[in-house]
Amino acid sequence: MTAQSFSRLPGFRDFPPEDLAFRAHIFEAWRTVARRYGFQEYDGPPLEALDLYVEKSGEEIVGQLYAFTDKGDREVALRPEMTPSLARILAERSRALPKPIRWFSIPQLFRYERQQRGRLREHFQWNVDIVGEEGVAADAEVLAVAIDGLRELGLGPEDFRARVSDRRLLSAILSSTGVEPAGMDDAFAAIDKIEREPRERVRARLAGAGVGESDADAVLTLFQDGGAEAAREAFGGREAVDSELARLEEYVAILGAMGLGAFVEVDLAIVRGLAYYTGIVFELFDRLGSLRAICGGGRYDRLLERVGGEALPAVGFGMGDVVLGELLRERGRAPGHARGVDDYLVVIGEAQRSVMLRVAHALRSSGRSVLYSLKDQSVRKQFKAAESEGAARVLVLGPDEAARGVLVARDMGTGLEEEIAITALEAG
RNA sequence: GUGGGCGUAGCUCAGCCGGUUAGAGCGCCUGACUGUGGCUCAGGAGGUCGGGGGUUCGAGUCCCCUCGCUCACCCCA
């Protein structure tokens, strides 16, 4: 049991160099795209007051918090998502910031739940938010960032798609069928389950939420394969529905104008589990549908004021590294781990070591990565080490070379050798 | 939280009906080989067979418990 007690905690990952390189590759794409869209990076503490999440994130998240009481008797939780922290941070300083605020972050998030494919107890999530702009152009901008993040990693419309909807449109449709505001959450929950539960069961749930008998079938059909046109056919002309529909269509049109139309489809069954969403919501899925959602987001116009800040509209998304990593590996988009140094210095005879160290340090000072054997080894051994370290070039310093003030430089790719003056190397 | 499958070397795995000292390939280390890497050859290290208990003359193998991994459910960052 001794050895076991030092193993990794379930649901947590180690990142040996190859895995860290893969993670860094993903982060780099995320940062590149976020900056391309003019977003600034921020971060916050991994531990927050428990209250920040209770009743603001939704039941599911609160039930799976990594929460405990700290030594100062504070109820705290490891952050399960970034948006509440963002809201808290902005509550303190948003008034002084020019709007709209474009911020992004790559926090490590935690949830206490049983792990399975694509779900661990810890993951890194790219969060991108626009705060202070209520227009649909901001919603489109945010989804464009998410799509471009995946494109930057080599994925195209054949690999993934964005399913978009709008809670305001859902509300308009549902209230036109008799659902009262009090029953709206139940109705959303029923629609959220439409792909996973039998039709009759969903129908019963909808009826329980207040959907009138005459509309039940139309609602079910619409949400099972419903796009914008189907919604207009079934519920167009009803007050409020038309204007909500027009906004969603404008949203899709903006993305089309950006050239991203191939990625986007309206799917009214997308609801999102989090309690704070108020408008357009979206999720990104792999085309084969074998993986979980890669990314989810939407508009949350009430959250900032609910944590005591300025009443600012906001829209954003979160994209986790776990499912995305699986998709990239599945599609052969994971880069090979290229290790290697620029130079490996070989000495023939320890008498040459001090000169070699001087050269090595000069090369390192000039920015090159340099390795050499830390102990006396045969030339063969040193070459083998150079090989396994992935050195691009080997510099050989033996008694002959030292006497003449030169080094033999061997290109490890071509095997070609030439002499270089030590003074030339030291000059950089 | 519920149910199924799987745990043998760092990795991938073999191990017959329960039978002597648990194996292979790859990787790692050493040597052949202190003036040149990839190849070859020889040798070596590395295992409480996930852990505990039980049955048995005898358990990697059978039984029970437990831990871990994994898939599905619940749910979904």
Coordinates of C-alpha atoms (C1' of nucleotides) in Angstrom, one line a residue:
Chain A
M1 CA 0.0 0.0 0.0
T2 CA 2.9 2.3 0.5
A3 CA 3.5 2.7 -3.2
Q4 CA -0.2 3.2 -3.9
S5 CA -0.5 6.0 -1.4
F6 CA 1.8 8.1 -3.6
S7 CA 0.0 7.5 -6.9
R8 CA -2.0 10.3 -8.6
L9 CA -5.3 11.2 -7.2
P10 CA -8.1 9.9 -9.4
G11 CA -9.2 12.3 -12.1
F12 CA -5.9 14.3 -12.0
R13 CA -3.2 14.3 -14.6
D14 CA 0.6 14.4 -14.7
F15 CA 2.1 16.2 -17.6
P16 CA 5.5 14.6 -18.5
P17 CA 7.3 16.6 -21.3
E18 CA 5.4 15.0 -24.2
D19 CA 2.0 15.7 -22.7
L20 CA 3.0 19.1 -21.6
A21 CA 4.1 19.9 -25.1
F22 CA 0.7 18.9 -26.4
R23 CA -1.0 21.0 -23.8
A24 CA 1.2 23.9 -24.6
H25 CA 0.4 23.5 -28.3
I26 CA -3.3 23.9 -27.5
F27 CA -2.7 26.8 -25.2
E28 CA -0.6 28.5 -27.9
A29 CA -3.4 28.2 -30.4
W30 CA -5.9 29.6 -27.9
R31 CA -3.8 32.6 -27.0
T32 CA -2.9 33.3 -30.6
V33 CA -6.5 33.5 -31.7
A34 CA -7.7 35.4 -28.6
R35 CA -5.1 38.1 -29.2
R36 CA -5.9 38.1 -32.9
Y37 CA -9.4 39.2 -31.8
G38 CA -8.0 41.8 -29.5
F39 CA -8.6 40.0 -26.2
Q40 CA -6.4 40.5 -23.1
E41 CA -5.5 37.7 -20.8
Y42 CA -6.4 37.7 -17.1
D43 CA -6.5 35.2 -14.2
G44 CA -7.9 34.9 -10.7
P45 CA -7.4 32.6 -7.7
P46 CA -8.1 28.9 -8.0
L47 CA -9.9 29.0 -4.6
E48 CA -13.0 31.2 -4.1
A49 CA -15.7 31.7 -1.5
L50 CA -18.3 28.9 -1.8
D51 CA -21.1 31.5 -2.0
L52 CA -19.8 32.7 -5.3
Y53 CA -21.1 29.5 -6.9
V54 CA -24.1 28.6 -4.9
E55 CA -27.3 29.6 -6.7
K56 CA -25.4 31.3 -9.5
S57 CA -24.0 28.4 -11.4
G58 CA -26.8 25.9 -11.3
E59 CA -27.5 22.8 -9.3
E60 CA -25.3 20.5 -11.3
I61 CA -22.1 22.4 -10.6
V62 CA -22.8 23.1 -7.0
G63 CA -23.4 19.5 -6.3
Q64 CA -20.0 18.6 -7.6
L65 CA -17.9 21.3 -6.1
Y66 CA -14.5 20.6 -4.5
A67 CA -15.5 22.4 -1.4
F68 CA -14.2 22.5 2.2
T69 CA -13.8 24.8 5.2
D70 CA -10.5 26.4 5.5
K71 CA -8.5 27.1 8.7
G72 CA -10.1 30.5 9.1
D73 CA -13.6 28.8 9.1
R74 CA -14.4 30.1 5.6
E75 CA -16.5 28.0 3.3
V76 CA -14.4 27.8 0.1
A77 CA -14.4 25.9 -3.2
L78 CA -11.9 25.2 -5.9
R79 CA -13.2 27.1 -8.9
P80 CA -15.4 24.8 -11.1
E81 CA -15.8 27.5 -13.8
M82 CA -14.3 30.9 -14.5
T83 CA -17.3 33.0 -15.2
P84 CA -18.3 33.8 -11.6
S85 CA -14.7 34.8 -10.9
L86 CA -14.7 37.1 -13.9
A87 CA -18.0 38.6 -12.7
R88 CA -16.5 39.2 -9.3
I89 CA -13.3 40.7 -10.7
L90 CA -15.2 43.0 -13.0
A91 CA -17.7 44.0 -10.3
E92 CA -14.7 45.8 -8.6
R93 CA -13.3 47.5 -11.7
S94 CA -15.6 47.4 -14.7
R95 CA -16.7 51.1 -14.2
A96 CA -13.2 52.2 -15.0
L97 CA -12.7 50.1 -18.1
P98 CA -13.5 51.1 -21.6
K99 CA -16.4 49.0 -23.1
P100 CA -16.7 46.5 -24.5
I101 CA -14.3 44.6 -22.3
R102 CA -12.6 41.8 -24.1
W103 CA -10.9 39.4 -21.7
F104 CA -9.7 35.8 -21.9
S105 CA -8.2 33.3 -19.5
I106 CA -7.0 29.7 -19.4
P107 CA -7.7 28.6 -15.8
Q108 CA -7.4 25.2 -14.4
L109 CA -10.9 24.2 -13.1
F110 CA -12.0 21.5 -10.6
R111 CA -15.0 19.4 -10.1
Y112 CA -15.5 16.5 -7.8
E113 CA -17.2 13.8 -9.8
R114 CA -16.5 10.3 -11.1
Q115 CA -14.1 10.4 -14.0
Q116 CA -14.8 8.9 -17.4
R117 CA -13.9 9.7 -20.9
G118 CA -13.6 13.4 -21.5
R119 CA -14.4 14.2 -17.9
L120 CA -11.8 14.5 -15.2
R121 CA -11.7 16.2 -11.9
E122 CA -9.5 18.9 -13.3
H123 CA -9.1 20.5 -16.6
F124 CA -7.9 23.6 -18.3
Q125 CA -10.6 25.7 -20.0
W126 CA -10.2 28.6 -22.4
N127 CA -12.6 31.3 -21.4
V128 CA -13.4 34.2 -23.7
D129 CA -15.8 36.9 -22.8
I130 CA -17.1 40.2 -24.1
V131 CA -18.6 42.4 -21.4
G132 CA -20.6 45.6 -21.9
E133 CA -22.1 45.0 -25.3
E134 CA -25.6 43.7 -25.7
G135 CA -25.8 43.6 -29.4
V136 CA -25.9 40.4 -31.4
A137 CA -22.6 41.3 -33.1
A138 CA -20.8 40.5 -29.8
D139 CA -22.4 37.1 -29.6
A140 CA -21.2 36.4 -33.2
E141 CA -17.7 37.7 -32.4
V142 CA -17.4 35.3 -29.4
L143 CA -18.5 32.3 -31.4
A144 CA -16.1 33.2 -34.2
V145 CA -13.3 33.1 -31.7
A146 CA -14.3 29.6 -30.5
I147 CA -14.5 28.4 -34.1
D148 CA -11.2 30.0 -35.1
G149 CA -9.6 28.5 -32.0
L150 CA -10.4 25.0 -33.4
R151 CA -9.4 26.0 -36.9
E152 CA -6.0 27.2 -35.6
L153 CA -5.5 23.6 -34.4
G154 CA -6.1 22.2 -37.8
L155 CA -9.8 21.3 -37.5
G156 CA -12.3 22.2 -40.2
P157 CA -16.1 22.0 -40.9
E158 CA -15.7 18.3 -41.5
D159 CA -14.5 17.9 -37.9
F160 CA -16.9 20.0 -35.9
R161 CA -20.0 22.2 -35.9
A162 CA -21.5 24.8 -33.7
R163 CA -25.2 24.3 -32.7
V164 CA -26.8 27.6 -31.8
S165 CA -30.0 28.6 -30.1
D166 CA -31.5 31.5 -28.1
R167 CA -33.2 31.1 -24.7
R168 CA -35.3 34.2 -25.5
L169 CA -36.6 32.5 -28.6
L170 CA -37.3 29.4 -26.6
S171 CA -39.1 31.4 -24.0
A172 CA -41.2 33.2 -26.6
I173 CA -42.2 29.9 -28.3
L174 CA -43.0 28.2 -25.0
S175 CA -44.9 31.0 -23.5
S176 CA -47.0 31.1 -26.7
T177 CA -48.0 27.5 -25.9
G178 CA -49.1 28.3 -22.4
V179 CA -45.9 28.0 -20.3
E180 CA -45.9 30.5 -17.4
P181 CA -42.6 32.1 -16.3
A182 CA -42.6 29.8 -13.3
G183 CA -42.6 26.7 -15.5
M184 CA -40.0 27.9 -17.9
D185 CA -37.0 26.2 -16.2
D186 CA -38.8 22.9 -16.2
A187 CA -39.6 23.3 -19.9
F188 CA -36.0 24.1 -20.6
A189 CA -34.9 21.0 -18.7
A190 CA -37.3 18.9 -20.8
I191 CA -36.0 20.3 -24.0
D192 CA -32.4 19.7 -22.8
K193 CA -33.2 16.0 -22.5
I194 CA -34.9 15.7 -25.9
E195 CA -32.0 13.8 -27.4
R196 CA -31.6 11.4 -24.5
E197 CA -35.2 10.5 -23.3
P198 CA -38.1 8.9 -25.1
R199 CA -40.5 11.2 -26.8
E200 CA -43.4 10.3 -24.6
R201 CA -41.4 11.1 -21.5
V202 CA -40.4 14.5 -22.8
R203 CA -43.9 15.1 -23.8
A204 CA -45.1 14.4 -20.3
R205 CA -42.5 16.8 -18.9
L206 CA -43.5 19.5 -21.3
A207 CA -47.1 19.1 -20.3
G208 CA -46.1 19.3 -16.7
A209 CA -44.3 22.6 -17.4
G210 CA -47.5 24.0 -19.0
V211 CA -47.2 23.3 -22.7
G212 CA -50.8 23.1 -24.1
E213 CA -52.0 19.8 -25.5
S214 CA -52.6 21.3 -29.0
D215 CA -49.0 22.5 -29.3
A216 CA -47.2 19.5 -27.7
D217 CA -46.4 17.7 -30.9
A218 CA -45.4 20.8 -32.7
V219 CA -43.0 21.7 -29.9
L220 CA -41.5 18.2 -29.8
T221 CA -41.0 18.0 -33.6
L222 CA -39.5 21.5 -33.7
F223 CA -36.9 20.7 -31.0
Q224 CA -36.1 17.3 -32.4
D225 CA -34.8 18.6 -35.7
G226 CA -35.7 22.2 -35.6
G227 CA -33.9 25.0 -37.4
A228 CA -34.9 28.6 -37.8
E229 CA -37.2 27.9 -40.7
A230 CA -39.1 25.1 -38.9
A231 CA -39.6 27.5 -36.0
R232 CA -41.0 30.2 -38.3
E233 CA -43.4 27.7 -40.0
A234 CA -44.6 26.3 -36.7
F235 CA -44.7 29.4 -34.5
G236 CA -44.1 32.4 -36.8
G237 CA -46.7 35.1 -36.5
R238 CA -47.0 34.7 -32.8
E239 CA -46.1 37.9 -31.0
A240 CA -42.5 38.0 -29.7
V241 CA -41.5 34.9 -31.6
D242 CA -40.8 36.8 -34.8
S243 CA -38.5 39.4 -33.3
E244 CA -36.5 36.8 -31.4
L245 CA -36.2 34.7 -34.6
A246 CA -35.0 37.7 -36.5
R247 CA -32.2 38.3 -34.0
L248 CA -31.1 34.7 -34.2
E249 CA -31.1 34.9 -38.0
E250 CA -29.0 38.1 -37.9
Y251 CA -26.6 36.3 -35.6
V252 CA -26.2 33.5 -38.1
A253 CA -25.9 35.9 -41.0
I254 CA -23.0 37.8 -39.3
L255 CA -21.1 34.5 -38.9
G256 CA -21.9 33.7 -42.6
A257 CA -20.5 37.1 -43.6
M258 CA -17.3 36.2 -41.7
G259 CA -17.1 33.0 -43.9
L260 CA -17.9 30.7 -41.0
G261 CA -21.3 29.7 -42.2
A262 CA -20.2 26.1 -42.8
F263 CA -19.7 25.6 -39.1
V264 CA -23.0 27.0 -37.8
E265 CA -26.4 25.5 -37.6
V266 CA -29.5 26.6 -35.6
D267 CA -30.6 23.8 -33.3
L268 CA -33.3 24.8 -30.8
A269 CA -32.6 21.8 -28.6
I270 CA -29.4 23.5 -27.3
V271 CA -30.3 25.0 -23.9
R272 CA -27.2 24.7 -21.7
G273 CA -27.3 23.6 -18.1
L274 CA -26.0 26.7 -16.4
A275 CA -28.6 28.8 -14.7
Y276 CA -27.2 32.2 -15.6
Y277 CA -27.6 32.2 -19.4
T278 CA -30.2 34.7 -20.7
G279 CA -29.9 34.8 -24.5
I280 CA -28.1 33.2 -27.4
V281 CA -26.4 29.9 -26.3
F282 CA -24.2 27.5 -28.3
E283 CA -22.2 24.3 -28.1
L284 CA -19.5 22.9 -30.4
F285 CA -19.6 19.2 -31.2
D286 CA -17.4 16.9 -33.2
R287 CA -19.1 15.9 -36.4
L288 CA -19.1 12.2 -35.6
G289 CA -20.9 12.9 -32.4
S290 CA -18.8 10.4 -30.5
L291 CA -17.4 12.8 -28.0
R292 CA -18.9 15.2 -25.5
A293 CA -19.4 18.9 -26.3
I294 CA -16.0 20.5 -27.0
C295 CA -17.2 24.0 -26.0
G296 CA -20.2 25.7 -24.7
G297 CA -21.2 29.3 -24.1
G298 CA -23.8 32.0 -24.4
R299 CA -25.1 35.3 -23.2
Y300 CA -25.4 36.0 -19.5
D301 CA -26.7 39.6 -19.1
R302 CA -27.7 39.4 -15.4
L303 CA -24.7 37.8 -13.7
L304 CA -22.5 40.8 -13.0
E305 CA -25.2 42.7 -11.1
R306 CA -26.0 39.5 -9.2
V307 CA -22.5 39.4 -7.8
G308 CA -22.8 43.1 -6.8
G309 CA -21.3 44.7 -9.9
E310 CA -22.4 47.1 -12.6
A311 CA -25.4 45.9 -14.6
L312 CA -23.5 44.9 -17.7
P313 CA -24.5 42.6 -20.5
A314 CA -22.0 39.8 -21.2
V315 CA -21.4 36.9 -23.6
G316 CA -18.7 34.2 -23.5
F317 CA -17.7 30.6 -23.7
G318 CA -15.6 27.9 -22.1
M319 CA -13.6 25.3 -24.1
G320 CA -11.9 22.5 -22.2
D321 CA -8.6 20.9 -23.0
V322 CA -9.7 17.3 -22.4
V323 CA -12.3 16.6 -25.0
L324 CA -10.5 18.8 -27.4
G325 CA -7.3 16.8 -26.8
E326 CA -9.1 13.6 -27.5
L327 CA -10.6 15.0 -30.8
L328 CA -7.2 16.2 -31.9
R329 CA -5.5 12.9 -31.3
E330 CA -8.4 11.1 -32.9
R331 CA -8.0 13.2 -36.1
G332 CA -4.2 12.9 -36.1
R333 CA -3.8 16.6 -35.3
A334 CA -1.6 16.1 -32.3
P335 CA 1.9 17.3 -33.1
G336 CA 4.9 15.0 -32.6
H337 CA 6.9 15.9 -29.6
A338 CA 10.0 17.5 -31.1
R339 CA 12.8 17.5 -28.6
G340 CA 16.2 18.7 -29.3
V341 CA 19.0 21.1 -28.7
D342 CA 21.1 23.2 -31.1
D343 CA 24.5 22.0 -30.1
Y344 CA 26.1 19.1 -28.3
L345 CA 29.7 19.6 -27.3
V346 CA 32.0 16.6 -27.4
V347 CA 35.5 16.6 -25.8
I348 CA 38.2 14.1 -26.5
G349 CA 40.1 14.0 -23.3
E350 CA 39.3 15.8 -20.1
A351 CA 42.1 18.3 -20.8
Q352 CA 39.8 20.0 -23.3
R353 CA 36.9 20.4 -20.8
S354 CA 37.7 23.9 -19.6
V355 CA 37.9 25.3 -23.1
M356 CA 34.7 23.4 -24.0
L357 CA 32.9 24.9 -21.0
R358 CA 33.9 28.4 -22.1
V359 CA 32.6 27.8 -25.6
A360 CA 29.4 26.2 -24.3
H361 CA 28.7 29.2 -22.1
A362 CA 29.4 31.6 -24.9
L363 CA 27.0 29.7 -27.1
R364 CA 24.3 29.7 -24.4
S365 CA 24.8 33.4 -23.9
S366 CA 24.1 34.0 -27.5
G367 CA 20.8 32.1 -27.2
R368 CA 21.6 28.7 -28.4
S369 CA 20.6 25.6 -26.5
V370 CA 23.7 23.6 -25.6
L371 CA 24.4 20.2 -23.9
Y372 CA 27.5 18.3 -23.1
S373 CA 28.4 15.2 -21.1
L374 CA 28.7 15.9 -17.4
K375 CA 31.3 13.3 -17.0
D376 CA 34.3 11.8 -18.8
Q377 CA 32.9 9.5 -21.5
S378 CA 34.1 7.9 -24.7
V379 CA 33.6 9.9 -27.9
R380 CA 31.2 7.2 -29.1
K381 CA 29.2 7.6 -25.9
Q382 CA 29.1 11.3 -26.3
F383 CA 27.8 11.0 -29.9
K384 CA 25.2 8.6 -28.8
A385 CA 24.0 11.0 -26.2
A386 CA 24.0 13.8 -28.8
E387 CA 21.9 11.6 -31.0
S388 CA 19.3 10.7 -28.3
E389 CA 19.1 14.3 -27.2
G390 CA 18.2 15.3 -30.7
A391 CA 21.2 17.7 -31.2
A392 CA 21.2 19.4 -34.6
R393 CA 24.9 19.9 -34.5
V394 CA 27.9 18.4 -32.6
L395 CA 31.0 20.4 -31.9
V396 CA 34.1 18.2 -31.4
L397 CA 37.0 19.5 -29.4
G398 CA 40.1 17.2 -29.3
P399 CA 43.7 17.9 -28.6
D400 CA 44.4 18.7 -32.3
E401 CA 41.6 21.2 -32.5
A402 CA 42.4 22.8 -29.2
A403 CA 46.0 23.3 -30.4
R404 CA 44.8 25.0 -33.5
G405 CA 42.0 27.0 -31.9
V406 CA 39.2 25.3 -33.8
L407 CA 36.3 22.9 -33.4
V408 CA 34.9 20.3 -35.8
A409 CA 31.3 21.0 -36.4
R410 CA 29.3 18.0 -37.5
D411 CA 25.8 18.5 -38.9
M412 CA 23.8 15.5 -37.4
G413 CA 21.3 15.5 -40.2
T414 CA 23.7 15.4 -43.2
G415 CA 26.8 14.1 -41.5
L416 CA 28.9 16.9 -43.1
E417 CA 31.7 18.3 -41.1
E418 CA 33.6 21.6 -41.2
E419 CA 36.1 23.4 -38.9
I420 CA 35.1 26.5 -37.1
A421 CA 37.4 28.9 -35.2
I422 CA 36.7 29.0 -31.5
T423 CA 36.9 32.8 -31.5
A424 CA 34.2 32.9 -34.1
L425 CA 31.8 30.9 -31.9
E426 CA 32.7 32.9 -28.8
A427 CA 31.9 36.1 -30.7
G428 CA 28.4 34.8 -31.2
Chain B
rG1 C1' -24.1 7.5 -6.7
rU2 C1' -25.6 2.7 -10.0
rG3 C1' -24.1 -1.3 -13.4
rG4 C1' -20.5 -4.0 -16.9
rG5 C1' -15.3 -5.0 -18.3
rC6 C1' -10.1 -5.0 -17.0
rG7 C1' -5.6 -4.9 -13.4
rU8 C1' 1.4 -9.5 -14.7
rA9 C1' 8.5 -5.2 -15.7
rG10 C1' 8.8 1.9 -17.5
rC11 C1' 5.4 0.5 -22.2
rU12 C1' 2.6 -3.4 -25.2
rC13 C1' 1.4 -8.1 -23.8
rA14 C1' 2.1 -14.0 -23.1
rG15 C1' 1.5 -17.3 -19.0
rC16 C1' -2.5 -24.2 -20.8
rC17 C1' -6.8 -28.0 -16.2
rG18 C1' -4.1 -24.8 -9.9
rG19 C1' 2.1 -27.5 -10.2
rU20 C1' 9.1 -26.4 -9.5
rU21 C1' 13.1 -20.5 -9.8
rA22 C1' 7.0 -15.7 -13.6
rG23 C1' 8.4 -14.8 -19.5
rA24 C1' 8.9 -12.0 -24.6
rG25 C1' 9.3 -7.6 -27.5
rC26 C1' 10.3 -2.5 -27.1
rG27 C1' 12.6 1.0 -23.8
rC28 C1' 16.6 1.8 -20.0
rC29 C1' 21.8 0.7 -18.2
rU30 C1' 26.8 -1.6 -19.2
rG31 C1' 30.5 -3.6 -22.5
rA32 C1' 32.6 -4.9 -27.4
rC33 C1' 34.1 0.7 -28.8
rU34 C1' 38.3 7.4 -25.6
rG35 C1' 38.6 10.6 -32.8
rU36 C1' 32.4 10.2 -34.5
rG37 C1' 25.5 9.0 -33.8
rG38 C1' 21.6 5.8 -36.3
rC39 C1' 23.2 -0.7 -37.2
rU40 C1' 24.9 -5.2 -34.8
rC41 C1' 26.4 -8.5 -30.9
rA42 C1' 27.0 -9.8 -25.6
rG43 C1' 25.5 -8.9 -20.7
rG44 C1' 22.6 -6.3 -16.7
rA45 C1' 19.0 -3.8 -13.8
rG46 C1' 13.9 -3.7 -13.2
rG47 C1' 8.0 -7.6 -10.5
rU48 C1' 5.4 -8.0 -2.8
rC49 C1' 1.6 -10.8 -10.7
rG50 C1' -2.9 -3.6 -7.8
rG51 C1' -3.7 -4.6 -2.2
rG52 C1' -5.9 -7.7 1.8
rG53 C1' -8.1 -12.2 3.2
rG54 C1' -9.8 -17.2 2.1
rU55 C1' -9.8 -22.4 -0.3
rU56 C1' -5.7 -25.9 -1.2
rC57 C1' -0.1 -30.0 -0.1
rG58 C1' 0.6 -25.9 -3.6
rA59 C1' -2.6 -19.7 -6.1
rG60 C1' -0.5 -15.0 -11.4
rU61 C1' -4.5 -18.8 -12.2
rC62 C1' -10.3 -20.4 -8.0
rC63 C1' -13.6 -17.5 -4.1
rC64 C1' -14.6 -12.9 -1.1
rC65 C1' -13.5 -7.9 0.1
rU66 C1' -11.0 -3.5 -1.3
rC67 C1' -8.4 0.0 -4.4
rG68 C1' -7.4 1.7 -9.3
rC69 C1' -8.4 2.0 -14.5
rU70 C1' -12.2 1.9 -18.2
rC71 C1' -17.1 1.9 -20.6
rA72 C1' -22.2 3.0 -19.9
rC73 C1' -26.1 5.4 -16.8
rC74 C1' -27.0 10.0 -13.9
rC75 C1' -25.2 14.6 -15.3
rC76 C1' -22.3 17.7 -18.0
rA77 C1' -16.9 22.5 -17.1

